[in-house]
PDB file of C-alpha atoms in Angstrom:
ATOM      1  CA  MET A   1       9.132 -19.554   6.437  1.00  0.00           C
ATOM      2  CA  LYS A   2       7.343 -20.197   3.209  1.00  0.00           C
ATOM      3  CA  GLN A   3       8.389 -17.633   0.634  1.00  0.00           C
ATOM      4  CA  TYR A   4       5.657 -17.434  -2.672  1.00  0.00           C
ATOM      5  CA  LYS A   5       7.152 -16.474  -6.208  1.00  0.00           C
ATOM      6  CA  VAL A   6       4.541 -13.377  -7.387  1.00  0.00           C
ATOM      7  CA  LEU A   7       3.840 -12.953 -10.022  1.00  0.00           C
ATOM      8  CA  LEU A   8       1.238 -10.239 -12.107  1.00  0.00           C
ATOM      9  CA  THR A   9      -0.962 -10.975 -15.059  1.00  0.00           C
ATOM     10  CA  PRO A  10      -0.866  -8.517 -17.885  1.00  0.00           C
ATOM     11  CA  ARG A  11      -4.396  -7.345 -16.785  1.00  0.00           C
ATOM     12  CA  ALA A  12      -2.948  -6.760 -13.598  1.00  0.00           C
ATOM     13  CA  ARG A  13       0.090  -4.872 -14.830  1.00  0.00           C
ATOM     14  CA  ALA A  14      -2.199  -2.845 -17.266  1.00  0.00           C
ATOM     15  CA  SER A  15      -4.528  -1.692 -14.342  1.00  0.00           C
ATOM     16  CA  ILE A  16      -1.789  -0.746 -12.372  1.00  0.00           C
ATOM     17  CA  ASN A  17      -0.614   1.585 -15.149  1.00  0.00           C
ATOM     18  CA  GLU A  18      -3.815   2.835 -16.209  1.00  0.00           C
ATOM     19  CA  ILE A  19      -4.573   3.997 -12.333  1.00  0.00           C
ATOM     20  CA  VAL A  20      -0.871   5.499 -12.244  1.00  0.00           C
ATOM     21  CA  SER A  21      -2.095   7.290 -15.651  1.00  0.00           C
ATOM     22  CA  ASP A  22      -5.233   8.344 -14.194  1.00  0.00           C
ATOM     23  CA  LEU A  23      -3.919   9.821 -10.986  1.00  0.00           C
ATOM     24  CA  ARG A  24      -1.308  11.550 -12.921  1.00  0.00           C
ATOM     25  CA  GLU A  25      -3.869  13.260 -15.015  1.00  0.00           C
ATOM     26  CA  ALA A  26      -6.681  14.200 -12.201  1.00  0.00           C
ATOM     27  CA  VAL A  27      -4.556  14.895  -9.171  1.00  0.00           C
ATOM     28  CA  SER A  28      -0.345  15.262  -9.202  1.00  0.00           C
ATOM     29  CA  ALA A  29       2.618  13.247 -10.604  1.00  0.00           C
ATOM     30  CA  ASP A  30       3.773  12.331  -7.085  1.00  0.00           C
ATOM     31  CA  TYR A  31       0.545  11.460  -5.929  1.00  0.00           C
ATOM     32  CA  ALA A  32       0.665   8.575  -8.633  1.00  0.00           C
ATOM     33  CA  THR A  33       4.168   7.813  -8.011  1.00  0.00           C
ATOM     34  CA  LYS A  34       3.391   7.630  -4.308  1.00  0.00           C
ATOM     35  CA  VAL A  35      -0.039   4.777  -4.901  1.00  0.00           C
ATOM     36  CA  ARG A  36       2.499   3.262  -7.258  1.00  0.00           C
ATOM     37  CA  LYS A  37       4.791   2.485  -4.556  1.00  0.00           C
ATOM     38  CA  GLU A  38       1.959   1.545  -2.359  1.00  0.00           C
ATOM     39  CA  ILE A  39       0.158  -1.147  -4.403  1.00  0.00           C
ATOM     40  CA  LEU A  40       3.435  -2.651  -5.298  1.00  0.00           C
ATOM     41  CA  ALA A  41       4.700  -2.552  -2.005  1.00  0.00           C
ATOM     42  CA  THR A  42       1.855  -4.292  -1.359  1.00  0.00           C
ATOM     43  CA  ILE A  43       2.223  -6.747  -4.049  1.00  0.00           C
ATOM     44  CA  LYS A  44       5.433  -7.475  -3.292  1.00  0.00           C
ATOM     45  CA  SER A  45       3.920  -8.403   0.758  1.00  0.00           C
ATOM     46  CA  LEU A  46       2.441 -11.171  -0.705  1.00  0.00           C
ATOM     47  CA  LYS A  47       5.237 -13.602  -0.901  1.00  0.00           C
ATOM     48  CA  THR A  48       4.984 -13.915   2.769  1.00  0.00           C
ATOM     49  CA  PHE A  49       1.726 -15.101   4.319  1.00  0.00           C
ATOM     50  CA  PRO A  50      -0.667 -14.330   1.452  1.00  0.00           C
ATOM     51  CA  GLU A  51      -3.320 -16.451   3.094  1.00  0.00           C
ATOM     52  CA  ALA A  52      -3.296 -14.024   5.611  1.00  0.00           C
ATOM     53  CA  HIS A  53      -5.455 -12.082   2.877  1.00  0.00           C
ATOM     54  CA  GLN A  54      -9.322 -12.228   3.165  1.00  0.00           C
ATOM     55  CA  SER A  55     -10.628 -14.733   0.741  1.00  0.00           C
ATOM     56  CA  PHE A  56     -12.779 -12.708  -1.967  1.00  0.00           C
ATOM     57  CA  ASP A  57     -16.060 -15.380  -1.724  1.00  0.00           C
ATOM     58  CA  GLU A  58     -17.901 -13.377  -4.251  1.00  0.00           C
ATOM     59  CA  LEU A  59     -15.750 -13.945  -7.085  1.00  0.00           C
ATOM     60  CA  ASN A  60     -14.589 -17.852  -5.655  1.00  0.00           C
ATOM     61  CA  ASP A  61     -16.440 -19.665  -8.466  1.00  0.00           C
ATOM     62  CA  GLY A  62     -14.895 -24.050  -7.271  1.00  0.00           C
ATOM     63  CA  ASN A  63     -12.014 -23.197 -10.003  1.00  0.00           C
ATOM     64  CA  HIS A  64      -9.980 -20.704  -8.396  1.00  0.00           C
ATOM     65  CA  GLU A  65      -9.814 -19.660  -4.995  1.00  0.00           C
ATOM     66  CA  TYR A  66      -9.458 -15.405  -5.643  1.00  0.00           C
ATOM     67  CA  ARG A  67      -8.327 -13.737  -2.010  1.00  0.00           C
ATOM     68  CA  ARG A  68      -7.803 -10.130  -1.812  1.00  0.00           C
ATOM     69  CA  ALA A  69      -5.469  -7.308  -0.371  1.00  0.00           C
ATOM     70  CA  LEU A  70      -6.051  -3.654   0.660  1.00  0.00           C
ATOM     71  CA  THR A  71      -3.642  -0.470  -0.051  1.00  0.00           C
ATOM     72  CA  LEU A  72      -5.278   3.007   0.336  1.00  0.00           C
ATOM     73  CA  ARG A  73      -8.601   2.535  -1.961  1.00  0.00           C
ATOM     74  CA  TYR A  74      -7.479  -0.378  -4.220  1.00  0.00           C
ATOM     75  CA  LYS A  75      -7.816  -3.814  -3.802  1.00  0.00           C
ATOM     76  CA  ILE A  76      -5.146  -6.381  -5.246  1.00  0.00           C
ATOM     77  CA  VAL A  77      -6.800  -9.685  -6.337  1.00  0.00           C
ATOM     78  CA  PHE A  78      -4.922 -12.459  -6.084  1.00  0.00           C
ATOM     79  CA  THR A  79      -4.849 -16.373  -6.241  1.00  0.00           C
ATOM     80  CA  ILE A  80      -2.293 -18.965  -4.669  1.00  0.00           C
ATOM     81  CA  ASN A  81      -0.860 -21.764  -6.145  1.00  0.00           C
ATOM     82  CA  GLU A  82       0.250 -24.017  -2.814  1.00  0.00           C
ATOM     83  CA  GLU A  83       1.892 -26.546  -4.404  1.00  0.00           C
ATOM     84  CA  ILE A  84       4.527 -24.752  -6.275  1.00  0.00           C
ATOM     85  CA  LEU A  85       4.411 -21.747  -3.884  1.00  0.00           C
ATOM     86  CA  GLU A  86       3.318 -19.127  -6.341  1.00  0.00           C
ATOM     87  CA  VAL A  87       0.845 -15.800  -6.194  1.00  0.00           C
ATOM     88  CA  VAL A  88      -0.653 -14.646  -9.199  1.00  0.00           C
ATOM     89  CA  VAL A  89      -1.974 -10.885  -9.039  1.00  0.00           C
ATOM     90  CA  VAL A  90      -4.837 -11.056 -11.359  1.00  0.00           C
ATOM     91  CA  GLN A  91      -6.619  -7.816 -10.502  1.00  0.00           C
ATOM     92  CA  VAL A  92      -6.075  -4.492  -9.381  1.00  0.00           C
ATOM     93  CA  TYR A  93      -8.628  -1.812  -9.192  1.00  0.00           C
ATOM     94  CA  ASP A  94     -10.008   1.273  -7.350  1.00  0.00           C
ATOM     95  CA  GLN A  95     -12.561  -0.344  -4.991  1.00  0.00           C
ATOM     96  CA  ARG A  96     -15.413   2.344  -5.461  1.00  0.00           C
ATOM     97  CA  ARG A  97     -15.452   0.466  -9.023  1.00  0.00           C
ATOM     98  CA  GLY A  98     -17.898  -2.517  -7.397  1.00  0.00           C
ATOM     99  CA  GLN A  99     -19.028  -5.834  -7.252  1.00  0.00           C
ATOM    100  CA  ASP A 100     -20.212  -5.285 -10.862  1.00  0.00           C
ATOM    101  CA  TRP A 101     -17.288  -4.564 -12.404  1.00  0.00           C
ATOM    102  CA  ILE A 102     -14.590  -6.293 -11.001  1.00  0.00           C
ATOM    103  CA  GLN A 103     -16.830 -10.133 -11.649  1.00  0.00           C
ATOM    104  CA  GLU A 104     -16.474  -9.054 -15.475  1.00  0.00           C
ATOM    105  CA  ASN A 105     -12.833  -7.860 -15.378  1.00  0.00           C
ATOM    106  CA  VAL A 106     -11.326 -11.041 -13.252  1.00  0.00           C
TER     107      VAL A 106
END
């Protein structure tokens, strides 16, 4: 079974931190921690069979093929480089933000 190296861009890390911070303020520290763990567990799972996740056709531009993984109400946007067995998470966001937001923030 192939194992991929999973990397997060600075933007993806900042998005996770922002999500957690917002939840800590709006809901609770416990819930924020739960969401963070779920997001990170989903990201970690990308090291095996990342191609099983849905293509993010709305973002694919010919230069990059994006895919998305869902956890709770958050989308994890990533690319796969088969040549070097690498997954790069480029963005994590609350799916309620909509299509316009993600197209401007990838």
